[in-house]
CSV table of N, CA and C in Angstrom, one decimal:
chain,number,residue,atom,x,y,z
A,1,MET,N,4.4,-5.4,-18.6
A,1,MET,CA,3.3,-5.3,-17.7
A,1,MET,C,3.2,-3.9,-17.1
A,2,PHE,N,4.3,-3.3,-16.8
A,2,PHE,CA,4.2,-2.0,-16.1
A,2,PHE,C,3.6,-0.9,-17.0
A,3,ALA,N,3.9,-0.9,-18.3
A,3,ALA,CA,3.2,0.0,-19.2
A,3,ALA,C,1.7,-0.2,-19.2
A,4,ARG,N,1.3,-1.5,-19.3
A,4,ARG,CA,-0.1,-1.8,-19.3
A,4,ARG,C,-0.7,-1.4,-17.9
A,5,LEU,N,0.1,-1.7,-16.9
A,5,LEU,CA,-0.4,-1.4,-15.5
A,5,LEU,C,-0.7,0.1,-15.3
A,6,VAL,N,0.2,0.9,-15.8
A,6,VAL,CA,0.0,2.4,-15.7
A,6,VAL,C,-1.3,2.8,-16.4
A,7,SER,N,-1.5,2.2,-17.6
A,7,SER,CA,-2.7,2.6,-18.4
A,7,SER,C,-3.9,2.1,-17.9
A,8,THR,N,-3.9,1.0,-17.0
A,8,THR,CA,-5.1,0.4,-16.5
A,8,THR,C,-5.4,0.7,-15.0
A,9,VAL,N,-4.5,1.5,-14.4
A,9,VAL,CA,-4.8,1.9,-13.0
A,9,VAL,C,-6.2,2.5,-12.8
A,10,VAL,N,-6.6,3.3,-13.8
A,10,VAL,CA,-7.9,3.9,-13.7
A,10,VAL,C,-9.0,2.8,-13.7
A,11,ALA,N,-8.8,1.7,-14.3
A,11,ALA,CA,-9.8,0.7,-14.3
A,11,ALA,C,-9.6,-0.4,-13.2
A,12,THR,N,-8.9,-0.1,-12.2
A,12,THR,CA,-8.6,-1.0,-11.1
A,12,THR,C,-9.8,-1.7,-10.5
A,13,ALA,N,-10.8,-0.9,-10.1
A,13,ALA,CA,-12.0,-1.5,-9.5
A,13,ALA,C,-12.6,-2.5,-10.3
A,14,ALA,N,-12.9,-2.2,-11.5
A,14,ALA,CA,-13.5,-3.2,-12.4
A,14,ALA,C,-12.6,-4.5,-12.6
A,15,LEU,N,-11.4,-4.3,-12.7
A,15,LEU,CA,-10.4,-5.4,-12.9
A,15,LEU,C,-10.4,-6.3,-11.6
A,16,LEU,N,-10.4,-5.7,-10.5
A,16,LEU,CA,-10.3,-6.4,-9.2
A,16,LEU,C,-11.6,-7.2,-9.0
A,17,VAL,N,-12.7,-6.6,-9.3
A,17,VAL,CA,-14.0,-7.3,-9.2
A,17,VAL,C,-14.0,-8.6,-10.1
A,18,GLY,N,-13.6,-8.4,-11.4
A,18,GLY,CA,-13.6,-9.5,-12.3
A,18,GLY,C,-12.6,-10.6,-11.9
A,19,VAL,N,-11.4,-10.2,-11.5
A,19,VAL,CA,-10.5,-11.3,-11.1
A,19,VAL,C,-10.9,-12.0,-9.8
A,20,SER,N,-11.4,-11.2,-8.8
A,20,SER,CA,-11.7,-11.9,-7.6
A,20,SER,C,-12.9,-12.8,-7.7
A,21,ALA,N,-13.8,-12.5,-8.7
A,21,ALA,CA,-14.9,-13.3,-8.9
A,21,ALA,C,-14.5,-14.6,-9.6
A,22,ALA,N,-13.4,-14.5,-10.4
A,22,ALA,CA,-13.0,-15.7,-11.2
A,22,ALA,C,-12.1,-16.7,-10.5
A,23,ALA,N,-11.4,-16.2,-9.5
A,23,ALA,CA,-10.4,-17.1,-8.8
A,23,ALA,C,-10.4,-16.9,-7.3
A,24,ARG,N,-10.2,-17.9,-6.5
A,24,ARG,CA,-10.1,-17.8,-5.1
A,24,ARG,C,-8.7,-17.2,-4.8
A,25,ALA,N,-8.6,-16.4,-3.8
A,25,ALA,CA,-7.4,-15.7,-3.5
A,25,ALA,C,-6.9,-16.1,-2.1
A,26,GLU,N,-5.6,-16.0,-1.9
A,26,GLU,CA,-5.0,-16.2,-0.6
A,26,GLU,C,-4.4,-14.8,-0.2
A,27,THR,N,-4.1,-14.6,1.0
A,27,THR,CA,-3.6,-13.3,1.5
A,27,THR,C,-2.2,-13.5,2.2
A,28,TYR,N,-1.3,-12.6,1.9
A,28,TYR,CA,0.0,-12.7,2.6
A,28,TYR,C,0.2,-11.3,3.1
A,29,GLN,N,0.7,-11.2,4.4
A,29,GLN,CA,1.0,-9.9,5.0
A,29,GLN,C,2.4,-9.7,5.3
A,30,ILE,N,2.9,-8.5,5.0
A,30,ILE,CA,4.3,-8.2,5.3
A,30,ILE,C,4.4,-7.0,6.2
A,31,SER,N,5.1,-7.1,7.3
A,31,SER,CA,5.2,-6.1,8.3
A,31,SER,C,6.2,-5.0,7.8
A,32,LEU,N,5.7,-3.7,7.8
A,32,LEU,CA,6.5,-2.6,7.5
A,32,LEU,C,6.7,-1.8,8.8
A,33,GLY,N,6.7,-2.4,9.9
A,33,GLY,CA,6.8,-1.8,11.2
A,33,GLY,C,5.5,-1.2,11.7
A,34,GLU,N,5.2,0.0,11.4
A,34,GLU,CA,4.0,0.7,11.8
A,34,GLU,C,2.8,0.4,10.9
A,35,ALA,N,3.0,-0.4,9.9
A,35,ALA,CA,1.9,-0.8,9.0
A,35,ALA,C,2.1,-2.2,8.4
A,36,THR,N,1.1,-2.7,7.9
A,36,THR,CA,1.2,-4.1,7.3
A,36,THR,C,0.8,-3.9,5.8
A,37,ALA,N,1.6,-4.5,4.9
A,37,ALA,CA,1.2,-4.6,3.5
A,37,ALA,C,0.5,-5.9,3.3
A,38,ILE,N,-0.7,-5.8,2.7
A,38,ILE,CA,-1.5,-6.9,2.5
A,38,ILE,C,-1.6,-7.2,1.0
A,39,ILE,N,-1.2,-8.4,0.6
A,39,ILE,CA,-1.1,-8.8,-0.8
A,39,ILE,C,-2.1,-10.0,-1.0
A,40,ASN,N,-2.9,-9.9,-2.0
A,40,ASN,CA,-3.8,-11.0,-2.4
A,40,ASN,C,-3.3,-11.7,-3.6
A,41,PHE,N,-3.2,-13.0,-3.6
A,41,PHE,CA,-2.7,-13.7,-4.8
A,41,PHE,C,-3.6,-15.0,-5.0
A,42,PRO,N,-3.6,-15.5,-6.2
A,42,PRO,CA,-4.4,-16.7,-6.5
A,42,PRO,C,-4.0,-17.9,-5.6
A,43,ASP,N,-4.9,-18.7,-5.2
A,43,ASP,CA,-4.5,-19.8,-4.3
A,43,ASP,C,-3.7,-20.9,-5.1
A,44,THR,N,-3.7,-20.8,-6.4
A,44,THR,CA,-2.9,-21.8,-7.2
A,44,THR,C,-1.4,-21.4,-7.3
A,45,TRP,N,-1.1,-20.2,-6.9
A,45,TRP,CA,0.3,-19.7,-6.9
A,45,TRP,C,1.0,-20.2,-5.6
A,46,LYS,N,2.3,-20.5,-5.7
A,46,LYS,CA,3.0,-21.0,-4.6
A,46,LYS,C,3.7,-19.8,-3.8
A,47,VAL,N,3.5,-19.8,-2.5
A,47,VAL,CA,4.2,-18.8,-1.7
A,47,VAL,C,5.2,-19.4,-0.8
A,48,THR,N,6.4,-18.9,-0.8
A,48,THR,CA,7.5,-19.4,0.0
A,48,THR,C,8.0,-18.2,0.8
A,49,GLU,N,8.2,-18.4,2.1
A,49,GLU,CA,8.8,-17.3,3.0
A,49,GLU,C,10.3,-17.3,2.7
A,50,ILE,N,10.8,-16.1,2.5
A,50,ILE,CA,12.2,-16.0,2.2
A,50,ILE,C,12.8,-15.1,3.3
A,51,LYS,N,14.1,-14.9,3.3
A,51,LYS,CA,14.8,-14.1,4.3
A,51,LYS,C,14.1,-12.8,4.7
A,52,ARG,N,13.7,-12.1,3.8
A,52,ARG,CA,13.0,-10.8,4.1
A,52,ARG,C,11.5,-10.7,3.8
A,53,ASP,N,10.9,-11.8,3.4
A,53,ASP,CA,9.5,-11.8,3.3
A,53,ASP,C,8.9,-12.9,2.4
A,54,ALA,N,8.5,-12.6,1.2
A,54,ALA,CA,7.8,-13.7,0.4
A,54,ALA,C,8.2,-13.8,-1.1
A,55,GLN,N,8.2,-15.0,-1.6
A,55,GLN,CA,8.4,-15.3,-3.0
A,55,GLN,C,7.1,-15.9,-3.4
A,56,ILE,N,6.5,-15.4,-4.5
A,56,ILE,CA,5.3,-15.9,-5.1
A,56,ILE,C,5.5,-16.4,-6.5
A,57,ILE,N,5.2,-17.6,-6.8
A,57,ILE,CA,5.5,-18.2,-8.1
A,57,ILE,C,4.2,-18.7,-8.8
A,58,SER,N,4.1,-18.4,-10.1
A,58,SER,CA,2.9,-18.9,-10.8
A,58,SER,C,2.9,-20.4,-10.9
A,59,PRO,N,1.8,-21.1,-11.1
A,59,PRO,CA,1.7,-22.6,-11.2
A,59,PRO,C,2.7,-23.2,-12.2
A,60,ASP,N,2.9,-22.5,-13.3
A,60,ASP,CA,3.8,-23.1,-14.3
A,60,ASP,C,5.3,-22.6,-14.2
A,61,LYS,N,5.5,-21.8,-13.2
A,61,LYS,CA,6.9,-21.3,-12.9
A,61,LYS,C,7.4,-20.3,-14.0
A,62,GLU,N,6.5,-19.7,-14.6
A,62,GLU,CA,6.8,-18.7,-15.7
A,62,GLU,C,6.9,-17.3,-15.1
A,63,VAL,N,6.4,-17.1,-13.9
A,63,VAL,CA,6.4,-15.8,-13.2
A,63,VAL,C,6.9,-16.0,-11.8
A,64,TYR,N,8.0,-15.2,-11.4
A,64,TYR,CA,8.5,-15.2,-10.1
A,64,TYR,C,8.4,-13.8,-9.6
A,65,MET,N,7.8,-13.6,-8.4
A,65,MET,CA,7.6,-12.3,-7.8
A,65,MET,C,8.1,-12.4,-6.3
A,66,TRP,N,8.9,-11.4,-5.9
A,66,TRP,CA,9.4,-11.3,-4.6
A,66,TRP,C,8.8,-10.0,-3.9
A,67,PHE,N,8.3,-10.1,-2.7
A,67,PHE,CA,7.7,-9.0,-2.0
A,67,PHE,C,8.5,-8.8,-0.7
A,68,GLU,N,9.2,-7.7,-0.6
A,68,GLU,CA,10.1,-7.5,0.6
A,68,GLU,C,10.0,-6.1,1.2
A,69,ALA,N,10.0,-6.0,2.5
A,69,ALA,CA,10.1,-4.8,3.2
A,69,ALA,C,11.5,-4.3,3.2
A,70,TYR,N,11.7,-3.0,3.1
A,70,TYR,CA,13.1,-2.4,3.2
A,70,TYR,C,13.0,-1.0,3.7
A,71,ALA,N,14.1,-0.5,4.3
A,71,ALA,CA,14.3,0.9,4.7
A,71,ALA,C,14.8,1.6,3.5
A,72,PRO,N,14.5,2.9,3.3
A,72,PRO,CA,14.9,3.7,2.1
A,72,PRO,C,16.4,3.7,2.0
A,73,ASP,N,17.2,3.7,3.1
A,73,ASP,CA,18.6,3.7,3.0
A,73,ASP,C,19.2,2.3,2.8
A,74,ALA,N,18.4,1.3,2.7
A,74,ALA,CA,18.9,-0.1,2.6
A,74,ALA,C,18.3,-0.8,1.4
A,75,LEU,N,18.1,-0.1,0.3
A,75,LEU,CA,17.6,-0.8,-0.9
A,75,LEU,C,18.6,-1.8,-1.5
A,76,GLU,N,19.8,-1.6,-1.3
A,76,GLU,CA,20.8,-2.4,-1.9
A,76,GLU,C,20.7,-3.9,-1.5
A,77,ALA,N,20.4,-4.2,-0.3
A,77,ALA,CA,20.3,-5.6,0.2
A,77,ALA,C,19.2,-6.3,-0.5
A,78,PRO,N,17.9,-5.8,-0.6
A,78,PRO,CA,16.9,-6.6,-1.2
A,78,PRO,C,17.1,-6.7,-2.8
A,79,THR,N,17.8,-5.8,-3.4
A,79,THR,CA,18.0,-5.9,-4.8
A,79,THR,C,19.2,-6.7,-5.1
A,80,ARG,N,20.2,-6.8,-4.2
A,80,ARG,CA,21.4,-7.6,-4.4
A,80,ARG,C,21.0,-9.1,-4.6
A,81,GLU,N,20.1,-9.6,-3.8
A,81,GLU,CA,19.7,-11.1,-3.9
A,81,GLU,C,19.1,-11.4,-5.3
A,82,PRO,N,18.1,-10.7,-5.8
A,82,PRO,CA,17.6,-11.0,-7.1
A,82,PRO,C,18.7,-10.9,-8.2
A,83,HIS,N,19.5,-9.8,-8.1
A,83,HIS,CA,20.6,-9.6,-9.1
A,83,HIS,C,21.6,-10.7,-9.1
A,84,SER,N,21.9,-11.2,-7.9
A,84,SER,CA,22.8,-12.3,-7.7
A,84,SER,C,22.2,-13.6,-8.4
A,85,TYR,N,20.9,-13.8,-8.1
A,85,TYR,CA,20.2,-14.9,-8.7
A,85,TYR,C,20.1,-14.8,-10.2
A,86,PHE,N,19.9,-13.6,-10.7
A,86,PHE,CA,19.8,-13.4,-12.2
A,86,PHE,C,21.2,-13.8,-12.8
A,87,LYS,N,22.2,-13.3,-12.1
A,87,LYS,CA,23.6,-13.6,-12.6
A,87,LYS,C,23.9,-15.1,-12.7
A,88,LYS,N,23.5,-15.8,-11.6
A,88,LYS,CA,23.6,-17.3,-11.6
A,88,LYS,C,22.8,-18.0,-12.7
A,89,GLN,N,21.7,-17.4,-13.0
A,89,GLN,CA,20.8,-17.9,-14.1
A,89,GLN,C,21.2,-17.5,-15.5
A,90,LYS,N,22.3,-16.6,-15.5
A,90,LYS,CA,22.8,-16.1,-16.8
A,90,LYS,C,21.8,-15.2,-17.5
A,91,VAL,N,21.1,-14.4,-16.7
A,91,VAL,CA,20.2,-13.4,-17.2
A,91,VAL,C,21.0,-12.1,-17.5
A,92,THR,N,21.0,-11.6,-18.7
A,92,THR,CA,21.7,-10.4,-19.0
A,92,THR,C,20.7,-9.2,-18.8
A,93,ILE,N,21.2,-8.2,-18.0
A,93,ILE,CA,20.3,-7.1,-17.7
A,93,ILE,C,20.9,-5.8,-18.1
A,94,GLY,N,20.1,-4.9,-18.7
A,94,GLY,CA,20.6,-3.6,-19.1
A,94,GLY,C,20.2,-2.5,-18.2
A,95,LYS,N,20.3,-1.3,-18.6
A,95,LYS,CA,20.0,-0.1,-17.8
A,95,LYS,C,18.4,0.0,-17.8
A,96,PRO,N,17.9,0.3,-16.6
A,96,PRO,CA,16.4,0.4,-16.5
A,96,PRO,C,15.8,1.7,-17.0
A,97,ARG,N,14.5,1.6,-17.4
A,97,ARG,CA,13.8,2.8,-17.6
A,97,ARG,C,12.9,3.0,-16.4
A,98,SER,N,12.7,4.2,-15.9
A,98,SER,CA,12.0,4.5,-14.7
A,98,SER,C,10.7,5.2,-15.0
A,99,GLN,N,9.7,4.9,-14.2
A,99,GLN,CA,8.4,5.5,-14.3
A,99,GLN,C,7.7,5.6,-13.0
A,100,GLU,N,7.0,6.7,-12.7
A,100,GLU,CA,6.3,6.9,-11.4
A,100,GLU,C,4.8,6.6,-11.6
A,101,MET,N,4.2,6.1,-10.6
A,101,MET,CA,2.8,5.8,-10.5
A,101,MET,C,2.3,5.7,-9.1
A,102,VAL,N,1.1,5.4,-8.9
A,102,VAL,CA,0.5,5.2,-7.5
A,102,VAL,C,-0.1,3.8,-7.5
A,103,LEU,N,0.3,3.0,-6.5
A,103,LEU,CA,-0.3,1.7,-6.2
A,103,LEU,C,-0.7,1.6,-4.8
A,104,GLY,N,-1.9,1.1,-4.5
A,104,GLY,CA,-2.3,0.9,-3.2
A,104,GLY,C,-2.4,2.3,-2.4
A,105,GLY,N,-2.5,3.4,-3.2
A,105,GLY,CA,-2.5,4.7,-2.6
A,105,GLY,C,-1.1,5.2,-2.3
A,106,ALA,N,-0.1,4.5,-2.7
A,106,ALA,CA,1.3,4.9,-2.4
A,106,ALA,C,2.1,5.2,-3.6
A,107,LYS,N,2.9,6.3,-3.4
A,107,LYS,CA,3.8,6.6,-4.5
A,107,LYS,C,4.7,5.4,-4.8
A,108,THR,N,4.9,5.2,-6.1
A,108,THR,CA,5.6,4.0,-6.6
A,108,THR,C,6.6,4.4,-7.7
A,109,VAL,N,7.8,3.9,-7.7
A,109,VAL,CA,8.7,4.0,-8.8
A,109,VAL,C,8.9,2.6,-9.4
A,110,ALA,N,8.6,2.5,-10.7
A,110,ALA,CA,8.8,1.3,-11.4
A,110,ALA,C,10.1,1.3,-12.2
A,111,LEU,N,10.9,0.3,-12.1
A,111,LEU,CA,12.1,0.1,-12.9
A,111,LEU,C,11.9,-1.1,-13.8
A,112,ASP,N,12.0,-0.9,-15.1
A,112,ASP,CA,11.8,-1.9,-16.1
A,112,ASP,C,13.1,-2.1,-16.8
A,113,PHE,N,13.8,-3.3,-16.6
A,113,PHE,CA,15.1,-3.6,-17.1
A,113,PHE,C,15.0,-4.3,-18.4
A,114,PRO,N,15.7,-3.9,-19.5
A,114,PRO,CA,15.8,-4.7,-20.7
A,114,PRO,C,16.6,-5.9,-20.3
A,115,ALA,N,16.2,-7.1,-20.6
A,115,ALA,CA,16.9,-8.3,-20.2
A,115,ALA,C,16.7,-9.5,-21.1
A,116,THR,N,17.7,-10.4,-21.2
A,116,THR,CA,17.6,-11.6,-22.0
A,116,THR,C,17.9,-12.8,-21.1
A,117,TYR,N,17.3,-13.9,-21.4
A,117,TYR,CA,17.6,-15.2,-20.8
A,117,TYR,C,17.7,-16.3,-21.8
A,118,LYS,N,18.8,-17.0,-21.9
A,118,LYS,CA,19.0,-18.0,-22.9
A,118,LYS,C,18.8,-17.4,-24.3
A,119,GLY,N,19.2,-16.2,-24.5
A,119,GLY,CA,19.1,-15.6,-25.8
A,119,GLY,C,17.7,-15.0,-26.2
A,120,LYS,N,16.8,-15.1,-25.3
A,120,LYS,CA,15.4,-14.6,-25.5
A,120,LYS,C,15.1,-13.5,-24.6
A,121,LYS,N,14.2,-12.6,-25.0
A,121,LYS,CA,13.8,-11.5,-24.1
A,121,LYS,C,13.1,-12.1,-22.9
A,122,THR,N,13.4,-11.5,-21.8
A,122,THR,CA,12.7,-11.8,-20.5
A,122,THR,C,12.3,-10.6,-19.8
A,123,ILE,N,11.5,-10.7,-18.8
A,123,ILE,CA,11.0,-9.5,-18.1
A,123,ILE,C,11.6,-9.4,-16.7
A,124,VAL,N,12.3,-8.3,-16.4
A,124,VAL,CA,12.9,-8.1,-15.1
A,124,VAL,C,12.4,-6.7,-14.7
A,125,GLN,N,11.7,-6.6,-13.5
A,125,GLN,CA,11.1,-5.3,-13.1
A,125,GLN,C,11.1,-5.2,-11.6
A,126,TYR,N,11.3,-4.0,-11.1
A,126,TYR,CA,11.2,-3.7,-9.7
A,126,TYR,C,10.1,-2.6,-9.5
A,127,LEU,N,9.4,-2.7,-8.4
A,127,LEU,CA,8.5,-1.7,-8.0
A,127,LEU,C,8.9,-1.3,-6.6
A,128,MET,N,9.2,0.0,-6.4
A,128,MET,CA,9.5,0.5,-5.1
A,128,MET,C,8.4,1.3,-4.6
A,129,ILE,N,7.6,0.8,-3.6
A,129,ILE,CA,6.4,1.3,-3.2
A,129,ILE,C,6.6,2.0,-1.8
A,130,ASP,N,6.2,3.3,-1.8
A,130,ASP,CA,6.4,4.1,-0.6
A,130,ASP,C,5.1,4.5,0.0
A,131,PRO,N,4.6,3.8,1.1
A,131,PRO,CA,3.3,4.2,1.7
A,131,PRO,C,3.4,5.4,2.6
A,132,ALA,N,4.5,6.1,2.6
A,132,ALA,CA,4.7,7.4,3.4
A,132,ALA,C,4.5,7.1,4.9
A,133,LEU,N,5.2,6.1,5.4
A,133,LEU,CA,5.2,5.8,6.8
A,133,LEU,C,6.2,6.7,7.5
A,134,LYS,N,5.9,7.0,8.8
A,134,LYS,CA,6.9,7.8,9.6
A,134,LYS,C,8.2,7.1,9.7
A,135,ASN,N,8.2,5.8,9.8
A,135,ASN,CA,9.5,5.0,9.9
A,135,ASN,C,10.2,4.9,8.6
A,136,GLY,N,9.6,5.3,7.5
A,136,GLY,CA,10.3,5.3,6.2
A,136,GLY,C,10.2,4.0,5.5
A,137,ALA,N,9.6,2.9,6.1
A,137,ALA,CA,9.6,1.6,5.5
A,137,ALA,C,8.9,1.6,4.2
A,138,ARG,N,9.4,0.8,3.3
A,138,ARG,CA,8.8,0.6,1.9
A,138,ARG,C,8.7,-0.8,1.5
A,139,LEU,N,8.0,-1.0,0.4
A,139,LEU,CA,7.8,-2.4,-0.1
A,139,LEU,C,8.4,-2.5,-1.5
A,140,LEU,N,9.3,-3.5,-1.6
A,140,LEU,CA,9.9,-3.7,-2.9
A,140,LEU,C,9.3,-5.0,-3.5
A,141,VAL,N,8.8,-4.8,-4.8
A,141,VAL,CA,8.3,-6.0,-5.5
A,141,VAL,C,9.2,-6.2,-6.7
A,142,SER,N,9.8,-7.4,-6.8
A,142,SER,CA,10.7,-7.7,-7.9
A,142,SER,C,9.9,-8.8,-8.7
A,143,ASN,N,10.1,-8.7,-10.0
A,143,ASN,CA,9.4,-9.6,-10.9
A,143,ASN,C,10.4,-10.1,-12.0
A,144,TRP,N,10.4,-11.4,-12.1
A,144,TRP,CA,11.1,-12.1,-13.3
A,144,TRP,C,10.2,-13.0,-13.9
A,145,SER,N,9.9,-12.7,-15.2
A,145,SER,CA,8.9,-13.5,-16.0
A,145,SER,C,9.4,-13.8,-17.4
A,146,SER,N,9.0,-14.9,-17.9
A,146,SER,CA,9.1,-15.1,-19.4
A,146,SER,C,8.1,-14.2,-20.0
A,147,VAL,N,8.3,-13.8,-21.3
A,147,VAL,CA,7.4,-13.0,-22.0
A,147,VAL,C,6.0,-13.7,-22.1
A,148,GLU,N,6.1,-15.0,-22.3
A,148,GLU,CA,4.8,-15.8,-22.4
A,148,GLU,C,4.1,-15.8,-21.0
A,149,GLY,N,4.8,-15.9,-20.0
A,149,GLY,CA,4.2,-15.9,-18.6
A,149,GLY,C,3.7,-14.6,-18.3
A,150,ASN,N,4.4,-13.5,-18.7
A,150,ASN,CA,4.0,-12.2,-18.4
A,150,ASN,C,2.6,-11.9,-19.1
A,151,ASP,N,2.6,-12.3,-20.4
A,151,ASP,CA,1.3,-12.2,-21.1
A,151,ASP,C,0.2,-13.0,-20.5
A,152,LYS,N,0.5,-14.2,-20.2
A,152,LYS,CA,-0.5,-15.2,-19.7
A,152,LYS,C,-1.1,-14.7,-18.4
A,153,TYR,N,-0.3,-14.1,-17.5
A,153,TYR,CA,-0.7,-13.8,-16.1
A,153,TYR,C,-0.8,-12.3,-15.9
A,154,ASP,N,-0.8,-11.5,-17.0
A,154,ASP,CA,-0.9,-10.1,-16.9
A,154,ASP,C,-2.0,-9.5,-16.0
A,155,LYS,N,-3.2,-10.0,-16.2
A,155,LYS,CA,-4.3,-9.5,-15.4
A,155,LYS,C,-4.2,-10.0,-13.9
A,156,VAL,N,-3.6,-11.1,-13.7
A,156,VAL,CA,-3.5,-11.6,-12.3
A,156,VAL,C,-2.4,-10.8,-11.6
A,157,GLU,N,-1.3,-10.5,-12.3
A,157,GLU,CA,-0.3,-9.6,-11.7
A,157,GLU,C,-0.8,-8.2,-11.5
A,158,GLU,N,-1.5,-7.7,-12.4
A,158,GLU,CA,-2.1,-6.3,-12.2
A,158,GLU,C,-3.0,-6.3,-11.0
A,159,ALA,N,-3.8,-7.4,-10.8
A,159,ALA,CA,-4.7,-7.4,-9.7
A,159,ALA,C,-3.9,-7.5,-8.4
A,160,MET,N,-2.9,-8.3,-8.4
A,160,MET,CA,-2.1,-8.4,-7.2
A,160,MET,C,-1.5,-7.0,-6.8
A,161,LEU,N,-0.9,-6.4,-7.8
A,161,LEU,CA,-0.2,-5.1,-7.6
A,161,LEU,C,-1.1,-4.0,-7.3
A,162,THR,N,-2.2,-3.8,-8.0
A,162,THR,CA,-3.1,-2.7,-7.8
A,162,THR,C,-3.9,-3.0,-6.5
A,163,GLY,N,-4.0,-4.2,-6.1
A,163,GLY,CA,-4.8,-4.6,-4.9
A,163,GLY,C,-4.0,-4.5,-3.6
A,164,ILE,N,-2.7,-4.2,-3.7
A,164,ILE,CA,-1.9,-4.1,-2.4
A,164,ILE,C,-2.5,-3.0,-1.5
A,165,LYS,N,-2.7,-3.4,-0.3
A,165,LYS,CA,-3.3,-2.4,0.7
A,165,LYS,C,-2.3,-2.3,1.9
A,166,PHE,N,-2.3,-1.1,2.5
A,166,PHE,CA,-1.5,-0.8,3.6
A,166,PHE,C,-2.4,-0.5,4.8
A,167,ARG,N,-2.3,-1.3,5.8
A,167,ARG,CA,-3.1,-1.2,7.0
A,167,ARG,C,-2.2,-0.7,8.2
A,168,LYS,N,-2.5,0.4,8.8
A,168,LYS,CA,-1.8,0.9,10.0
A,168,LYS,C,-2.0,0.0,11.1
A,169,LYS,N,-1.0,-0.3,11.9
A,169,LYS,CA,-1.1,-1.1,13.1
A,169,LYS,C,-1.6,-0.4,14.3
């Protein structure tokens, strides 16, 4: 998804218009202290509040996404939980490849981990989004998807990610 995301960032406006016209969306807000991250997602996806913010799951449970606020010196805590969960699920994760991009007007580092689940390729990715706030707060987006789910919901995920907005309080 990230490789396609990078190549389609230029077409974000057209993509968002197409997706928003096709499906109703819900909004979730995450406080970053001096700003709020606003995420739009399809109303058919399930949102659950978690310890540090939100988990969003596709209707068929093929895509799991976590959206969490974090301080730059505290990235270990929000990544420890997914890694612990992946370990319990017996997901094997390799060394990530890193790529820089811009999402929601913010510098972003994407980490794409080679991973397998039950002997099959699976998608494990992190986006570390830095909206350049004075307090240093950032948004971490974690994604665990089956290859089929990633393909099926690719445009929906791209719309969610490229549509993230940061509103100053």
